[in-house]
Amino acid sequence: MHLSYRGIRYQSQANQLPLLDNNQKGNYRGISYNMHHVKDTTSQQCFQLKYRGVNYKSCIG
């Protein structure tokens, strides 16, 4: 996916999260919606990022 921030274009590698199969529905102010629950993931994702010219590593999970 091609994205841009403040005129700088970059490529994104967005991953889909694994969802549990459920049929829960909700209702908010008269509008129905489906509730999705994410499967428990134990793997840790690390990203090499750059902010104002400084490289750093961010780990999620």
Coordinates of C-alpha atoms in Angstrom, one line a residue:
M1 CA 0.0 0.0 0.0
H2 CA 1.4 3.4 -1.0
L3 CA 1.0 6.0 1.8
S4 CA 2.3 9.6 2.3
Y5 CA 3.0 11.8 5.3
R6 CA 3.8 15.5 4.9
G7 CA 4.5 15.0 1.2
I8 CA 6.9 12.0 1.7
R9 CA 5.7 8.8 0.0
Y10 CA 6.4 5.4 1.5
Q11 CA 5.4 1.8 1.2
S12 CA 3.5 0.1 4.0
Q13 CA 3.5 -3.7 4.7
A14 CA 0.3 -3.8 6.8
N15 CA -0.6 -7.2 8.1
Q16 CA -4.1 -8.6 8.7
L17 CA -4.7 -9.7 12.3
P18 CA -6.2 -13.2 12.7
L19 CA -9.8 -12.9 13.9
L20 CA -11.9 -15.4 15.9
D21 CA -15.0 -16.5 14.1
N22 CA -17.9 -15.3 16.2
N23 CA -21.4 -14.0 15.6
Q24 CA -21.6 -11.3 18.3
K25 CA -23.5 -8.2 17.3
G26 CA -24.0 -4.9 19.0
N27 CA -26.3 -2.0 18.7
Y28 CA -25.3 1.7 19.3
R29 CA -27.8 4.5 18.8
G30 CA -29.9 2.4 16.5
I31 CA -27.1 1.2 14.3
S32 CA -26.1 -2.5 14.3
Y33 CA -22.5 -3.6 14.2
N34 CA -20.4 -6.8 14.4
M35 CA -17.9 -7.3 17.1
H36 CA -14.5 -8.9 16.2
H37 CA -12.1 -10.5 18.6
V38 CA -8.4 -10.9 17.7
K39 CA -6.8 -14.3 18.3
D40 CA -4.1 -14.3 21.0
T41 CA -0.8 -13.8 19.4
T42 CA 2.4 -14.4 21.3
S43 CA 5.0 -13.5 18.7
Q44 CA 6.8 -10.2 19.2
Q45 CA 7.1 -7.9 16.2
C46 CA 10.1 -5.5 16.0
F47 CA 10.3 -2.6 13.6
Q48 CA 13.4 -0.5 12.6
L49 CA 12.1 3.1 12.4
K50 CA 13.6 6.5 11.9
Y51 CA 12.4 9.8 13.5
R52 CA 14.0 13.1 12.5
G53 CA 17.1 11.2 11.2
V54 CA 17.6 9.0 14.3
N55 CA 17.2 5.3 13.9
Y56 CA 15.4 3.4 16.6
K57 CA 13.8 0.0 17.2
S58 CA 10.2 -0.5 18.4
C59 CA 8.9 -3.9 19.5
I60 CA 5.2 -4.7 19.8
G61 CA 3.7 -7.7 21.6

